[in-house]
Amino acid sequence: MATTQEEYPVPVNPFWDDIRYPTARSILQAFAPDDDAEKLPIDSKSKLSSHEKLELLHTLLRNRLSQAEASSAPDTLLSADYETWYKIHTAIFSAQKDLGDAGAAETTLRTLFENRRDKENISLLQSLHWMLLERGSYEEVVEQEPRVVEWLDGRLGKNSPQALGSRRMMAEALWRLGRTAEAEARFGEIRELVQCTVVRMLSIGMMRWML
């Protein structure tokens, strides 16, 4: 399996085969470089259910966090080693999400967002809002998502998939709150943006064909 500097190979064995690749990779990143997959106290031939495996990994991650915090004393891990703090919390979030513990996953994601190093980057806020939408917390999505829309428009453009997805999230939240007129206006804006994108792509294709 090809890897980058920020990735670690996921073993191919009965234990890891049941874990989603993004989650497995995130968890292994949280333990590197101190430990690799072979050093973790897990049975590679384990017959545990995928849920039980995730619970075990979540416990190991919590232990890893406690050890890292202790090693950073008297400073906090967050202030002493942000990269390690971030990797461990990201892995914990992935495990919590796959375990179906939406409440804990939301809390961890909020912690990641509130303590992000680049305060200008609010991409995690969009991830949080997708979770809130799934959980029915529509009011917060409607209140906060315009900030994400503006941020994405300025960096990626209104026609970008991310910006369109953010608008769709807003429209759905408005619709579920019964604010149908506002939701329909949002959906109309999305259709116009998509149509403009299609027309532009067709025009570019026609020009290339003529040349």
PDB file of C-alpha atoms in Angstrom:
ATOM      1  CA  MET A   1       0.000   0.000   0.000  1.00  0.00           C
ATOM      2  CA  ALA A   2       1.371   3.392  -0.974  1.00  0.00           C
ATOM      3  CA  THR A   3       1.826   5.838   1.868  1.00  0.00           C
ATOM      4  CA  THR A   4       2.880   9.442   2.368  1.00  0.00           C
ATOM      5  CA  GLN A   5       4.798  11.025   5.209  1.00  0.00           C
ATOM      6  CA  GLU A   6       1.518  11.540   7.055  1.00  0.00           C
ATOM      7  CA  GLU A   7       0.256   7.976   6.488  1.00  0.00           C
ATOM      8  CA  TYR A   8       1.105   4.610   7.962  1.00  0.00           C
ATOM      9  CA  PRO A   9       0.509   1.197   6.405  1.00  0.00           C
ATOM     10  CA  VAL A  10      -2.584  -0.594   7.642  1.00  0.00           C
ATOM     11  CA  PRO A  11      -1.829  -4.290   8.209  1.00  0.00           C
ATOM     12  CA  VAL A  12      -3.809  -6.812   6.216  1.00  0.00           C
ATOM     13  CA  ASN A  13      -5.044  -9.283   8.804  1.00  0.00           C
ATOM     14  CA  PRO A  14      -8.330 -10.353  10.452  1.00  0.00           C
ATOM     15  CA  PHE A  15      -8.146  -7.628  13.097  1.00  0.00           C
ATOM     16  CA  TRP A  16      -7.667  -4.603  10.860  1.00  0.00           C
ATOM     17  CA  ASP A  17      -9.722  -5.909   7.931  1.00  0.00           C
ATOM     18  CA  ASP A  18     -12.917  -5.052   9.845  1.00  0.00           C
ATOM     19  CA  ILE A  19     -11.868  -1.449  10.515  1.00  0.00           C
ATOM     20  CA  ARG A  20     -12.601   1.229   7.924  1.00  0.00           C
ATOM     21  CA  TYR A  21      -9.368   2.260   6.225  1.00  0.00           C
ATOM     22  CA  PRO A  22      -9.599   6.002   7.103  1.00  0.00           C
ATOM     23  CA  THR A  23     -10.232   5.110  10.748  1.00  0.00           C
ATOM     24  CA  ALA A  24      -7.440   2.534  10.872  1.00  0.00           C
ATOM     25  CA  ARG A  25      -4.979   4.951   9.279  1.00  0.00           C
ATOM     26  CA  SER A  26      -5.943   7.713  11.707  1.00  0.00           C
ATOM     27  CA  ILE A  27      -5.497   5.396  14.690  1.00  0.00           C
ATOM     28  CA  LEU A  28      -2.080   4.201  13.533  1.00  0.00           C
ATOM     29  CA  GLN A  29      -0.986   7.800  13.005  1.00  0.00           C
ATOM     30  CA  ALA A  30      -1.888   8.506  16.623  1.00  0.00           C
ATOM     31  CA  PHE A  31       0.547   5.866  17.859  1.00  0.00           C
ATOM     32  CA  ALA A  32       3.429   6.626  15.494  1.00  0.00           C
ATOM     33  CA  PRO A  33       6.335   7.087  15.711  1.00  0.00           C
ATOM     34  CA  ASP A  34       6.524   5.573  19.213  1.00  0.00           C
ATOM     35  CA  ASP A  35       4.611   2.436  18.267  1.00  0.00           C
ATOM     36  CA  ASP A  36       3.605   0.712  15.063  1.00  0.00           C
ATOM     37  CA  ALA A  37       0.819  -1.777  14.436  1.00  0.00           C
ATOM     38  CA  GLU A  38       2.967  -4.754  15.451  1.00  0.00           C
ATOM     39  CA  LYS A  39       3.678  -3.248  18.882  1.00  0.00           C
ATOM     40  CA  LEU A  40       0.057  -2.597  19.816  1.00  0.00           C
ATOM     41  CA  PRO A  41      -1.425  -5.048  22.352  1.00  0.00           C
ATOM     42  CA  ILE A  42      -3.907  -6.574  19.932  1.00  0.00           C
ATOM     43  CA  ASP A  43      -4.373 -10.037  18.453  1.00  0.00           C
ATOM     44  CA  SER A  44      -3.945  -9.850  14.682  1.00  0.00           C
ATOM     45  CA  LYS A  45      -6.100 -12.990  14.359  1.00  0.00           C
ATOM     46  CA  SER A  46      -8.761 -11.713  16.728  1.00  0.00           C
ATOM     47  CA  LYS A  47     -12.303 -12.945  16.256  1.00  0.00           C
ATOM     48  CA  LEU A  48     -13.807  -9.990  18.088  1.00  0.00           C
ATOM     49  CA  SER A  49     -16.668  -8.167  16.381  1.00  0.00           C
ATOM     50  CA  SER A  50     -15.830  -4.919  14.607  1.00  0.00           C
ATOM     51  CA  HIS A  51     -17.571  -3.026  17.419  1.00  0.00           C
ATOM     52  CA  GLU A  52     -15.485  -4.796  20.060  1.00  0.00           C
ATOM     53  CA  LYS A  53     -12.318  -4.043  18.096  1.00  0.00           C
ATOM     54  CA  LEU A  54     -13.219  -0.371  17.932  1.00  0.00           C
ATOM     55  CA  GLU A  55     -13.909  -0.331  21.666  1.00  0.00           C
ATOM     56  CA  LEU A  56     -10.469  -1.851  22.280  1.00  0.00           C
ATOM     57  CA  LEU A  57      -8.788   0.686  19.995  1.00  0.00           C
ATOM     58  CA  HIS A  58     -10.683   3.525  21.662  1.00  0.00           C
ATOM     59  CA  THR A  59      -9.413   2.357  25.059  1.00  0.00           C
ATOM     60  CA  LEU A  60      -5.846   2.160  23.729  1.00  0.00           C
ATOM     61  CA  LEU A  61      -6.177   5.682  22.342  1.00  0.00           C
ATOM     62  CA  ARG A  62      -7.420   6.977  25.689  1.00  0.00           C
ATOM     63  CA  ASN A  63      -4.446   5.335  27.368  1.00  0.00           C
ATOM     64  CA  ARG A  64      -2.142   6.837  24.768  1.00  0.00           C
ATOM     65  CA  LEU A  65      -3.596  10.281  25.487  1.00  0.00           C
ATOM     66  CA  SER A  66      -3.164   9.861  29.252  1.00  0.00           C
ATOM     67  CA  GLN A  67       0.451   8.762  28.819  1.00  0.00           C
ATOM     68  CA  ALA A  68       1.220  11.648  26.473  1.00  0.00           C
ATOM     69  CA  GLU A  69      -0.379  14.132  28.865  1.00  0.00           C
ATOM     70  CA  ALA A  70       1.673  12.739  31.752  1.00  0.00           C
ATOM     71  CA  SER A  71       4.875  12.975  29.709  1.00  0.00           C
ATOM     72  CA  SER A  72       4.138  16.629  28.939  1.00  0.00           C
ATOM     73  CA  ALA A  73       3.684  17.667  32.576  1.00  0.00           C
ATOM     74  CA  PRO A  74       3.841  20.288  33.952  1.00  0.00           C
ATOM     75  CA  ASP A  75       2.748  21.605  30.542  1.00  0.00           C
ATOM     76  CA  THR A  76      -0.343  20.320  28.780  1.00  0.00           C
ATOM     77  CA  LEU A  77       0.059  18.077  25.760  1.00  0.00           C
ATOM     78  CA  LEU A  78      -1.798  20.696  23.725  1.00  0.00           C
ATOM     79  CA  SER A  79       0.806  23.351  24.456  1.00  0.00           C
ATOM     80  CA  ALA A  80       3.832  21.045  24.475  1.00  0.00           C
ATOM     81  CA  ASP A  81       3.151  18.944  21.372  1.00  0.00           C
ATOM     82  CA  TYR A  82       0.201  20.117  19.317  1.00  0.00           C
ATOM     83  CA  GLU A  83       0.778  17.621  16.471  1.00  0.00           C
ATOM     84  CA  THR A  84       0.599  14.626  18.796  1.00  0.00           C
ATOM     85  CA  TRP A  85      -2.416  16.107  20.605  1.00  0.00           C
ATOM     86  CA  TYR A  86      -4.183  16.637  17.267  1.00  0.00           C
ATOM     87  CA  LYS A  87      -3.447  13.150  15.905  1.00  0.00           C
ATOM     88  CA  ILE A  88      -4.658  11.419  19.056  1.00  0.00           C
ATOM     89  CA  HIS A  89      -7.881  13.436  19.255  1.00  0.00           C
ATOM     90  CA  THR A  90      -8.554  12.943  15.542  1.00  0.00           C
ATOM     91  CA  ALA A  91      -8.177   9.187  15.992  1.00  0.00           C
ATOM     92  CA  ILE A  92     -10.432   9.220  19.056  1.00  0.00           C
ATOM     93  CA  PHE A  93     -13.056  11.104  17.047  1.00  0.00           C
ATOM     94  CA  SER A  94     -12.863   8.545  14.220  1.00  0.00           C
ATOM     95  CA  ALA A  95     -13.281   5.654  16.651  1.00  0.00           C
ATOM     96  CA  GLN A  96     -16.188   7.331  18.449  1.00  0.00           C
ATOM     97  CA  LYS A  97     -17.939   8.065  15.177  1.00  0.00           C
ATOM     98  CA  ASP A  98     -17.582   4.486  13.929  1.00  0.00           C
ATOM     99  CA  LEU A  99     -18.790   3.217  17.302  1.00  0.00           C
ATOM    100  CA  GLY A 100     -21.957   5.250  16.816  1.00  0.00           C
ATOM    101  CA  ASP A 101     -21.300   7.406  19.876  1.00  0.00           C
ATOM    102  CA  ALA A 102     -22.468  10.631  18.244  1.00  0.00           C
ATOM    103  CA  GLY A 103     -22.481  12.642  21.467  1.00  0.00           C
ATOM    104  CA  ALA A 104     -18.874  11.826  22.342  1.00  0.00           C
ATOM    105  CA  ALA A 105     -17.782  12.317  18.735  1.00  0.00           C
ATOM    106  CA  GLU A 106     -19.409  15.759  18.668  1.00  0.00           C
ATOM    107  CA  THR A 107     -17.638  16.749  21.887  1.00  0.00           C
ATOM    108  CA  THR A 108     -14.269  15.625  20.525  1.00  0.00           C
ATOM    109  CA  LEU A 109     -14.823  17.435  17.237  1.00  0.00           C
ATOM    110  CA  ARG A 110     -15.714  20.638  19.079  1.00  0.00           C
ATOM    111  CA  THR A 111     -12.508  20.266  21.099  1.00  0.00           C
ATOM    112  CA  LEU A 112     -10.502  19.901  17.893  1.00  0.00           C
ATOM    113  CA  PHE A 113     -12.152  22.956  16.363  1.00  0.00           C
ATOM    114  CA  GLU A 114     -11.837  25.189  19.407  1.00  0.00           C
ATOM    115  CA  ASN A 115      -8.147  24.338  19.814  1.00  0.00           C
ATOM    116  CA  ARG A 116      -7.133  24.406  16.150  1.00  0.00           C
ATOM    117  CA  ARG A 117      -3.799  26.046  15.496  1.00  0.00           C
ATOM    118  CA  ASP A 118      -4.916  27.979  12.403  1.00  0.00           C
ATOM    119  CA  LYS A 119      -7.823  30.075  13.636  1.00  0.00           C
ATOM    120  CA  GLU A 120      -8.587  31.172  10.069  1.00  0.00           C
ATOM    121  CA  ASN A 121      -9.290  27.593   9.017  1.00  0.00           C
ATOM    122  CA  ILE A 122     -12.865  26.655   9.854  1.00  0.00           C
ATOM    123  CA  SER A 123     -13.136  23.486   7.762  1.00  0.00           C
ATOM    124  CA  LEU A 124     -13.772  21.434  10.914  1.00  0.00           C
ATOM    125  CA  LEU A 125     -16.849  23.555  11.541  1.00  0.00           C
ATOM    126  CA  GLN A 126     -18.425  22.170   8.387  1.00  0.00           C
ATOM    127  CA  SER A 127     -17.711  18.618   9.577  1.00  0.00           C
ATOM    128  CA  LEU A 128     -19.348  19.477  12.890  1.00  0.00           C
ATOM    129  CA  HIS A 129     -22.394  20.881  11.135  1.00  0.00           C
ATOM    130  CA  TRP A 130     -22.872  17.693   9.098  1.00  0.00           C
ATOM    131  CA  MET A 131     -22.971  15.812  12.405  1.00  0.00           C
ATOM    132  CA  LEU A 132     -25.424  18.296  13.886  1.00  0.00           C
ATOM    133  CA  LEU A 133     -27.637  17.977  10.821  1.00  0.00           C
ATOM    134  CA  GLU A 134     -27.732  14.200  11.259  1.00  0.00           C
ATOM    135  CA  ARG A 135     -28.575  14.632  14.946  1.00  0.00           C
ATOM    136  CA  GLY A 136     -31.350  17.146  14.330  1.00  0.00           C
ATOM    137  CA  SER A 137     -29.591  20.234  15.735  1.00  0.00           C
ATOM    138  CA  TYR A 138     -30.824  22.379  12.862  1.00  0.00           C
ATOM    139  CA  GLU A 139     -30.812  25.731  14.659  1.00  0.00           C
ATOM    140  CA  GLU A 140     -27.053  25.734  15.203  1.00  0.00           C
ATOM    141  CA  VAL A 141     -26.458  24.761  11.583  1.00  0.00           C
ATOM    142  CA  VAL A 142     -28.600  27.642  10.334  1.00  0.00           C
ATOM    143  CA  GLU A 143     -26.905  30.069  12.704  1.00  0.00           C
ATOM    144  CA  GLN A 144     -23.294  29.088  12.045  1.00  0.00           C
ATOM    145  CA  GLU A 145     -23.110  27.600   8.533  1.00  0.00           C
ATOM    146  CA  PRO A 146     -23.265  30.966   6.669  1.00  0.00           C
ATOM    147  CA  ARG A 147     -19.833  31.617   8.145  1.00  0.00           C
ATOM    148  CA  VAL A 148     -18.567  28.422   6.514  1.00  0.00           C
ATOM    149  CA  VAL A 149     -20.237  29.279   3.201  1.00  0.00           C
ATOM    150  CA  GLU A 150     -18.495  32.643   3.106  1.00  0.00           C
ATOM    151  CA  TRP A 151     -15.160  31.047   4.000  1.00  0.00           C
ATOM    152  CA  LEU A 152     -15.463  28.391   1.294  1.00  0.00           C
ATOM    153  CA  ASP A 153     -16.626  30.901  -1.327  1.00  0.00           C
ATOM    154  CA  GLY A 154     -13.543  33.011  -0.714  1.00  0.00           C
ATOM    155  CA  ARG A 155     -11.113  30.115  -0.909  1.00  0.00           C
ATOM    156  CA  LEU A 156     -12.609  27.609  -3.316  1.00  0.00           C
ATOM    157  CA  GLY A 157     -15.305  29.541  -5.166  1.00  0.00           C
ATOM    158  CA  LYS A 158     -19.087  29.411  -5.030  1.00  0.00           C
ATOM    159  CA  ASN A 159     -19.200  26.598  -7.591  1.00  0.00           C
ATOM    160  CA  SER A 160     -16.849  24.315  -5.667  1.00  0.00           C
ATOM    161  CA  PRO A 161     -18.316  21.006  -4.433  1.00  0.00           C
ATOM    162  CA  GLN A 162     -17.531  22.017  -0.854  1.00  0.00           C
ATOM    163  CA  ALA A 163     -19.324  25.367  -1.110  1.00  0.00           C
ATOM    164  CA  LEU A 164     -22.305  23.770  -2.858  1.00  0.00           C
ATOM    165  CA  GLY A 165     -22.436  21.092  -0.162  1.00  0.00           C
ATOM    166  CA  SER A 166     -22.419  23.761   2.520  1.00  0.00           C
ATOM    167  CA  ARG A 167     -25.343  25.525   0.840  1.00  0.00           C
ATOM    168  CA  ARG A 168     -27.240  22.263   0.573  1.00  0.00           C
ATOM    169  CA  MET A 169     -26.696  21.690   4.286  1.00  0.00           C
ATOM    170  CA  MET A 170     -28.149  25.117   5.026  1.00  0.00           C
ATOM    171  CA  ALA A 171     -31.132  24.483   2.772  1.00  0.00           C
ATOM    172  CA  GLU A 172     -31.881  21.133   4.390  1.00  0.00           C
ATOM    173  CA  ALA A 173     -31.633  22.568   7.912  1.00  0.00           C
ATOM    174  CA  LEU A 174     -33.980  25.412   6.989  1.00  0.00           C
ATOM    175  CA  TRP A 175     -36.423  22.973   5.411  1.00  0.00           C
ATOM    176  CA  ARG A 176     -36.490  20.733   8.478  1.00  0.00           C
ATOM    177  CA  LEU A 177     -37.139  23.784  10.663  1.00  0.00           C
ATOM    178  CA  GLY A 178     -40.211  24.532   8.578  1.00  0.00           C
ATOM    179  CA  ARG A 179     -38.667  27.636   7.018  1.00  0.00           C
ATOM    180  CA  THR A 180     -39.622  26.425   3.569  1.00  0.00           C
ATOM    181  CA  ALA A 181     -39.465  29.752   1.740  1.00  0.00           C
ATOM    182  CA  GLU A 182     -35.867  30.320   2.850  1.00  0.00           C
ATOM    183  CA  ALA A 183     -34.987  26.714   2.050  1.00  0.00           C
ATOM    184  CA  GLU A 184     -36.451  26.962  -1.449  1.00  0.00           C
ATOM    185  CA  ALA A 185     -34.463  30.141  -2.037  1.00  0.00           C
ATOM    186  CA  ARG A 186     -31.286  28.296  -1.046  1.00  0.00           C
ATOM    187  CA  PHE A 187     -32.112  25.365  -3.304  1.00  0.00           C
ATOM    188  CA  GLY A 188     -32.772  27.821  -6.118  1.00  0.00           C
ATOM    189  CA  GLU A 189     -29.365  29.406  -5.577  1.00  0.00           C
ATOM    190  CA  ILE A 190     -27.740  25.975  -5.735  1.00  0.00           C
ATOM    191  CA  ARG A 191     -29.501  25.146  -9.010  1.00  0.00           C
ATOM    192  CA  GLU A 192     -28.351  28.419 -10.554  1.00  0.00           C
ATOM    193  CA  LEU A 193     -24.753  27.822  -9.508  1.00  0.00           C
ATOM    194  CA  VAL A 194     -24.811  24.276 -10.880  1.00  0.00           C
ATOM    195  CA  GLN A 195     -26.364  25.435 -14.161  1.00  0.00           C
ATOM    196  CA  CYS A 196     -23.732  28.157 -14.531  1.00  0.00           C
ATOM    197  CA  THR A 197     -21.016  25.592 -13.965  1.00  0.00           C
ATOM    198  CA  VAL A 198     -22.469  23.238 -16.577  1.00  0.00           C
ATOM    199  CA  VAL A 199     -22.843  26.033 -19.140  1.00  0.00           C
ATOM    200  CA  ARG A 200     -19.282  27.178 -18.549  1.00  0.00           C
ATOM    201  CA  MET A 201     -17.921  23.645 -18.921  1.00  0.00           C
ATOM    202  CA  LEU A 202     -19.884  23.137 -22.142  1.00  0.00           C
ATOM    203  CA  SER A 203     -18.607  26.447 -23.491  1.00  0.00           C
ATOM    204  CA  ILE A 204     -15.021  25.518 -22.717  1.00  0.00           C
ATOM    205  CA  GLY A 205     -15.511  22.131 -24.346  1.00  0.00           C
ATOM    206  CA  MET A 206     -16.998  23.732 -27.455  1.00  0.00           C
ATOM    207  CA  MET A 207     -14.119  26.198 -27.749  1.00  0.00           C
ATOM    208  CA  ARG A 208     -11.573  23.393 -27.507  1.00  0.00           C
ATOM    209  CA  TRP A 209     -13.445  21.406 -30.147  1.00  0.00           C
ATOM    210  CA  MET A 210     -13.484  24.392 -32.507  1.00  0.00           C
ATOM    211  CA  LEU A 211      -9.741  24.914 -32.014  1.00  0.00           C
TER     212      LEU A 211
END
